PDB file of C-alpha atoms and ligand atoms in Angstrom:
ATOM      1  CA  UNK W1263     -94.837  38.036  63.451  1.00 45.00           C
ATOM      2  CA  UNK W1264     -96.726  40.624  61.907  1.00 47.00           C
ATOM      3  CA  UNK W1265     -97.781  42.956  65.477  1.00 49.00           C
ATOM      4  CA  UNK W1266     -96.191  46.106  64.906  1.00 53.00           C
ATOM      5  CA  UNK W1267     -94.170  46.229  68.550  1.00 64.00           C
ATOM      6  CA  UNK W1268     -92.921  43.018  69.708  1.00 80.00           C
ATOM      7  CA  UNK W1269     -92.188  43.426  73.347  1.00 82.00           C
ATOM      8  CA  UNK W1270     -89.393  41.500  73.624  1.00 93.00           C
ATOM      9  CA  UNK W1271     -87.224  42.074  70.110  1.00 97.00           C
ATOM     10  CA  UNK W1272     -84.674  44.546  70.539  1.00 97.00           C
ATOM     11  CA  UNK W1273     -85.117  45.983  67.085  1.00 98.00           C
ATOM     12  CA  UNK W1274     -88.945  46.904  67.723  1.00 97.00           C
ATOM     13  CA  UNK W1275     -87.874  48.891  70.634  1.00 97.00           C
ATOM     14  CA  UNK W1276     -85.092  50.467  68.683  1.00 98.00           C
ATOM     15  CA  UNK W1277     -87.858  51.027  65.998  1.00 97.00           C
ATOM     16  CA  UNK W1278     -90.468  52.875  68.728  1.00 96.00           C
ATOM     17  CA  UNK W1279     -87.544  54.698  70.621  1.00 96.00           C
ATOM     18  CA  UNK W1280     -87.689  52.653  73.851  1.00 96.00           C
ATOM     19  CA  UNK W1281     -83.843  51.894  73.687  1.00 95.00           C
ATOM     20  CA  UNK W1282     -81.464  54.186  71.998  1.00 97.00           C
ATOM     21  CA  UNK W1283     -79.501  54.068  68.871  1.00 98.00           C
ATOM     22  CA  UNK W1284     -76.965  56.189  66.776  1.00 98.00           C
ATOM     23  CA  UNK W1285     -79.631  57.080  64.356  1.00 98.00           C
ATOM     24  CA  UNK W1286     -78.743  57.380  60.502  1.00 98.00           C
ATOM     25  CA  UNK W1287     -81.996  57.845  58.919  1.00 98.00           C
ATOM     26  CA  UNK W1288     -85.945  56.777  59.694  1.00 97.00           C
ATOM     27  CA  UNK W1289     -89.535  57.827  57.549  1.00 97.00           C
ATOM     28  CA  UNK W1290     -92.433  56.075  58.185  1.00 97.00           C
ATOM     29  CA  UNK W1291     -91.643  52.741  57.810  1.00 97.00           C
ATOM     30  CA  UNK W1292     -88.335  52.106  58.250  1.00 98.00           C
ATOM     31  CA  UNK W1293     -85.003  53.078  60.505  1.00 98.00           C
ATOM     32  CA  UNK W1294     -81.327  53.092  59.902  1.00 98.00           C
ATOM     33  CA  UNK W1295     -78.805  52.886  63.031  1.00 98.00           C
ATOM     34  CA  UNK W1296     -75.260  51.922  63.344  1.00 99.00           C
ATOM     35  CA  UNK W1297     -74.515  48.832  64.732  1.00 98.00           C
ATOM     36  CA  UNK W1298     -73.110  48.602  68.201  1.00 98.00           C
ATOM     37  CA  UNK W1299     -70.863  45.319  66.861  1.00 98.00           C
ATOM     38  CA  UNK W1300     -69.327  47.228  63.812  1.00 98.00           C
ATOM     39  CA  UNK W1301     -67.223  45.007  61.216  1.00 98.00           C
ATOM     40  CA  UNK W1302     -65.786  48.514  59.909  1.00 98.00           C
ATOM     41  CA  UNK W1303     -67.209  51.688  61.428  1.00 98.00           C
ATOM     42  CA  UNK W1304     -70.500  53.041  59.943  1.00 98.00           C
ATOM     43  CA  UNK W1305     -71.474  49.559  59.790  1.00 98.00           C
ATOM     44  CA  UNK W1306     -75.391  50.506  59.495  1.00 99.00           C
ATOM     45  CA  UNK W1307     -78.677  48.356  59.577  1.00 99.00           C
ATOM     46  CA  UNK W1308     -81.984  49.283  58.024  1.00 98.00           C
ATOM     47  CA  UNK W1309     -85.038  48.058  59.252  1.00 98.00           C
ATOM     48  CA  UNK W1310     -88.544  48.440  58.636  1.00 98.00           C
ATOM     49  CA  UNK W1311     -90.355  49.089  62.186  1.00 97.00           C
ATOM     50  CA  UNK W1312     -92.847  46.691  61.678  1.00 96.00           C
ATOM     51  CA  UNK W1313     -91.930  43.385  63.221  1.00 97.00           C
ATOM     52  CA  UNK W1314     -91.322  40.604  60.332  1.00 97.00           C
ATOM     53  CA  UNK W1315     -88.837  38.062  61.116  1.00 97.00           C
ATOM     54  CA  UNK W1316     -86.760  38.313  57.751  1.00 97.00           C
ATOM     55  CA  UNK W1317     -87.055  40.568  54.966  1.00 98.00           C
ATOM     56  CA  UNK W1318     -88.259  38.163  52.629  1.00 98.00           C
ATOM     57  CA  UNK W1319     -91.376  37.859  54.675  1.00 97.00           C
ATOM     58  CA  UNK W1320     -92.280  41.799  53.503  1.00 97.00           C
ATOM     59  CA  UNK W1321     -94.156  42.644  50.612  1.00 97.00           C
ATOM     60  CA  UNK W1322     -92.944  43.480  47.393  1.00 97.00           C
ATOM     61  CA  UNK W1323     -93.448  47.173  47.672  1.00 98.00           C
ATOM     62  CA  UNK W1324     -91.691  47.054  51.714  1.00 98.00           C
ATOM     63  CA  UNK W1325     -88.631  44.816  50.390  1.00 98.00           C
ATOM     64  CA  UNK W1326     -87.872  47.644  47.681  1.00 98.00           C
ATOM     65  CA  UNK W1327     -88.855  50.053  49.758  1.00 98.00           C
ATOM     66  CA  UNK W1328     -85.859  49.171  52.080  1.00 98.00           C
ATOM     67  CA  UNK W1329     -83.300  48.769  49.429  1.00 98.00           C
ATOM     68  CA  UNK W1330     -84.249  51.587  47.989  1.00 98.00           C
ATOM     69  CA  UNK W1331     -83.402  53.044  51.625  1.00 98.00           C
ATOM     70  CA  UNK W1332     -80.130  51.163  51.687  1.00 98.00           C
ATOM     71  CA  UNK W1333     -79.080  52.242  47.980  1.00 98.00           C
ATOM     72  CA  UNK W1334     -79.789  56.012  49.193  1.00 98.00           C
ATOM     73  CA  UNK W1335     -77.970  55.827  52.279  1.00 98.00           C
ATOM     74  CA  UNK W1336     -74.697  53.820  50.581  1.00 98.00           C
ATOM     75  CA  UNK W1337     -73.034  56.682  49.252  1.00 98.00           C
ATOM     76  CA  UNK W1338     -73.575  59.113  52.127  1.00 98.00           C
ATOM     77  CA  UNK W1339     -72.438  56.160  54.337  1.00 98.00           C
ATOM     78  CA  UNK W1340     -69.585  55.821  51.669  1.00 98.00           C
ATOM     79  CA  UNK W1341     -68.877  59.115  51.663  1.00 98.00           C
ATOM     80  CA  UNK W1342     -68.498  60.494  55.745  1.00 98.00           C
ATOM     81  CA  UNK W1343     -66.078  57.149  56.165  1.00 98.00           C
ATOM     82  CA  UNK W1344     -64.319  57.705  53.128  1.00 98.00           C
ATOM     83  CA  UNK W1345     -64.896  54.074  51.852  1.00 98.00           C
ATOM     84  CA  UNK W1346     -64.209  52.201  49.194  1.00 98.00           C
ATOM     85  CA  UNK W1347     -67.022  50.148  48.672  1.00 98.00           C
ATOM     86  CA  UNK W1348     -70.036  49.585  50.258  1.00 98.00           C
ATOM     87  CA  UNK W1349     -70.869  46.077  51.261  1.00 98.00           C
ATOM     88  CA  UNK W1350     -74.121  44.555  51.738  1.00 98.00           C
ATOM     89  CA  UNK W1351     -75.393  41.515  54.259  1.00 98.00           C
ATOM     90  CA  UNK W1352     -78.243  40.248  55.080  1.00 98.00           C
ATOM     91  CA  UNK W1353     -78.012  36.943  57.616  1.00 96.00           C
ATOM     92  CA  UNK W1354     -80.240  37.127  60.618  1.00 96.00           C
ATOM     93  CA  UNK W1355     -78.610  34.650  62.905  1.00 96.00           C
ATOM     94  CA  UNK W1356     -78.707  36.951  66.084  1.00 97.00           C
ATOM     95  CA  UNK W1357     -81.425  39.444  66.101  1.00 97.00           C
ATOM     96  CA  UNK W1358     -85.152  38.165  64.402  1.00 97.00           C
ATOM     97  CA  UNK W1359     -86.290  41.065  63.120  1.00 98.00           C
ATOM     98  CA  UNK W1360     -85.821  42.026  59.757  1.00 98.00           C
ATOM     99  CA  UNK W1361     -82.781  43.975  58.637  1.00 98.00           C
ATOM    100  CA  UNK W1362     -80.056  44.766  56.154  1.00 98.00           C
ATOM    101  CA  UNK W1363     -76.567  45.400  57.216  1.00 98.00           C
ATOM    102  CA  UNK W1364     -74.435  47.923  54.824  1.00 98.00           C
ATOM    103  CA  UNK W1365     -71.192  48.071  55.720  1.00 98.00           C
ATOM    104  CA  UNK W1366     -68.044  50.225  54.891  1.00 98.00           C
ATOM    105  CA  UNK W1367     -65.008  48.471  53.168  1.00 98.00           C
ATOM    106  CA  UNK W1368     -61.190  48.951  51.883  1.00 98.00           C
ATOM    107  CA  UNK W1369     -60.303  45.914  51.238  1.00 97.00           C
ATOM    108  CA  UNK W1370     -61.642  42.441  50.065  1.00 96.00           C
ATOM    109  CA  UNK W1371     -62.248  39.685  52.303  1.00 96.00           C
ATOM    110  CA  UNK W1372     -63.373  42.834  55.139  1.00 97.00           C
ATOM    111  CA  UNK W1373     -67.244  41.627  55.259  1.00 97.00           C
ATOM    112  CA  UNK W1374     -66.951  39.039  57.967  1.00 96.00           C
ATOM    113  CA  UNK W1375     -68.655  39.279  61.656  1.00 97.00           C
ATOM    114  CA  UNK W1376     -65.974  37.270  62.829  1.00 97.00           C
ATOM    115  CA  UNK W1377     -64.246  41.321  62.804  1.00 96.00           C
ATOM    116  CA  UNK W1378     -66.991  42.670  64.694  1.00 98.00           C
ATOM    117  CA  UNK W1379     -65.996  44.493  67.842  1.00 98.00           C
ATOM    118  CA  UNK W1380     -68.195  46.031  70.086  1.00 98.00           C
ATOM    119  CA  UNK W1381     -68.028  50.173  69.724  1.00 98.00           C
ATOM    120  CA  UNK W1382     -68.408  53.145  72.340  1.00 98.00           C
ATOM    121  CA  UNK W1383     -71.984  55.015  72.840  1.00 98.00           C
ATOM    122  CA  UNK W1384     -70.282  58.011  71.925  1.00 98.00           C
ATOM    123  CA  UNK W1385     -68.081  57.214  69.137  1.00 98.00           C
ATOM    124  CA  UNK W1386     -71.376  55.607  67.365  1.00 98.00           C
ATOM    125  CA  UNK W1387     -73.525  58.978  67.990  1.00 98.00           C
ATOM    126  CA  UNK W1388     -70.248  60.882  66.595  1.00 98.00           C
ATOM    127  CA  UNK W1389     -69.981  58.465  63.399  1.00 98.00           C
ATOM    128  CA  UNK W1390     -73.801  58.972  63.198  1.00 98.00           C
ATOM    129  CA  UNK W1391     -73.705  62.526  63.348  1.00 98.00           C
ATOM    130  CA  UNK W1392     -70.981  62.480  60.048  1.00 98.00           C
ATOM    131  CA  UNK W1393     -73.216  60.268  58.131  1.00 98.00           C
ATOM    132  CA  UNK W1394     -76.397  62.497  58.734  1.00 98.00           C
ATOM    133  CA  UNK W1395     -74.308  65.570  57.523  1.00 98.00           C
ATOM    134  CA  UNK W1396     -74.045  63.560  54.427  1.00 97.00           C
ATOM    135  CA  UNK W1397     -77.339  63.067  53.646  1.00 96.00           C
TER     136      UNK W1397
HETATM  137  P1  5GP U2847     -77.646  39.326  62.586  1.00 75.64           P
HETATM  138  O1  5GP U2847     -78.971  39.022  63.254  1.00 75.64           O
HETATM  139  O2  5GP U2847     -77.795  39.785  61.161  1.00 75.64           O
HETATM  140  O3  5GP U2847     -76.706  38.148  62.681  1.00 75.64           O
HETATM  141  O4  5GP U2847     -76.949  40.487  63.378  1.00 75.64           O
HETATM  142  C1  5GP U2847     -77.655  41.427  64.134  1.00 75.64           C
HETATM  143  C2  5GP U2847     -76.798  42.641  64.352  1.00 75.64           C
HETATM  144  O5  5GP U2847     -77.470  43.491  65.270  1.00 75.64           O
HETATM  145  C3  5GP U2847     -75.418  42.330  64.963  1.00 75.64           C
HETATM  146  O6  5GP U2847     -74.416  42.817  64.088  1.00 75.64           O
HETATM  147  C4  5GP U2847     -75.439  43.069  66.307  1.00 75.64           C
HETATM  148  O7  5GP U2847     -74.203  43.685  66.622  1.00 75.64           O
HETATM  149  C5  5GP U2847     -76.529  44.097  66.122  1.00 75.64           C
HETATM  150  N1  5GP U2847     -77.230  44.441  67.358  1.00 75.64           N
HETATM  151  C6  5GP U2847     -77.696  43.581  68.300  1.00 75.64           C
HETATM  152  N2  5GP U2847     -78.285  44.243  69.307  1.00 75.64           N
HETATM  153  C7  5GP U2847     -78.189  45.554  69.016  1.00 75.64           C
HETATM  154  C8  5GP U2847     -78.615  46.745  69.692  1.00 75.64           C
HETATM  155  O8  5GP U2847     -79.209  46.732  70.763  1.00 75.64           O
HETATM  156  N3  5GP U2847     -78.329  47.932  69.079  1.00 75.64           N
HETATM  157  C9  5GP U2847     -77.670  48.002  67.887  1.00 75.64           C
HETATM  158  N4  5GP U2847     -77.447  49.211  67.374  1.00 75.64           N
HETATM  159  N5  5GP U2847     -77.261  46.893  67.215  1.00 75.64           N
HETATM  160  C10 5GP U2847     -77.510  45.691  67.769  1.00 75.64           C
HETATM  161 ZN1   ZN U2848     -89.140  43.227  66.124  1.00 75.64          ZN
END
């Protein structure tokens, strides 16, 4: 943990552009991309670009940082899927490299992977595109 581009975790080369993603949002520090396993569409994760393994190894200052970047990107999210609530996950089990998933829901009992299905290249770049008209 803790080098800033681990060569073989897929989010670091998300994070430095190596592979692609649908592309919500990114500053310095952190990135937001819609997941290619969507529970709902706009299923998003946020992710700071420096390689921790969970997001209770950043620092005080990073961890808000990326809610802060999750509660700003809810309601656009929200908004271009025309949601009724915005749920929030944060479990870790496939990918090690930090991240929060925010995820799009109308109805209770929705925020379960075991819903996840795997999404087209360009149906994610189309429900990126909505979101970033949003912001
Ligand atoms: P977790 O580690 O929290 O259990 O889940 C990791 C999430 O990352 C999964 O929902 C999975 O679909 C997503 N994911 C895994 N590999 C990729 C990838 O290469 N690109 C994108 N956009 N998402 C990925
Ligand atoms: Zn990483």
């Amino acid at each position: 943990m803790g080098n800033d581009d681990m060569d073989d975790c897929i989010f670091c080369m998300i994070a430095s552009g190596k592979i692609p993603c649908a592309k919500v949002a990114e500053d310095d520090s952190f990135i937001a991309f819609l997941d290619i396993n969507p529970i709902n569409p706009g299923h998003t994760l946020i992710i700071p670009k420096k390689h921790v393994e969970t997001v209770f190894e950043l620092g005080k200052e990073e961890f808000g940082s990326l809610f802060e970047m999750s509660r700003r990107l809810s309601g656009p999210i929200q908004k271009a899927m025309a949601a009724k609530k915005m749920g929030v996950v944060i479990e870790g089990f496939l990918v090690p490299h930090a991240h929060i998933h925010l995820v799009p829901l109308n109805h209770g009992g929705e925020l379960s992977f075991s819903r996840a299905k795997k999404a087209e290249a360009k149906d994610l770049a189309m429900i990126a595109e909505r979101i970033r008209q949003q912001l």
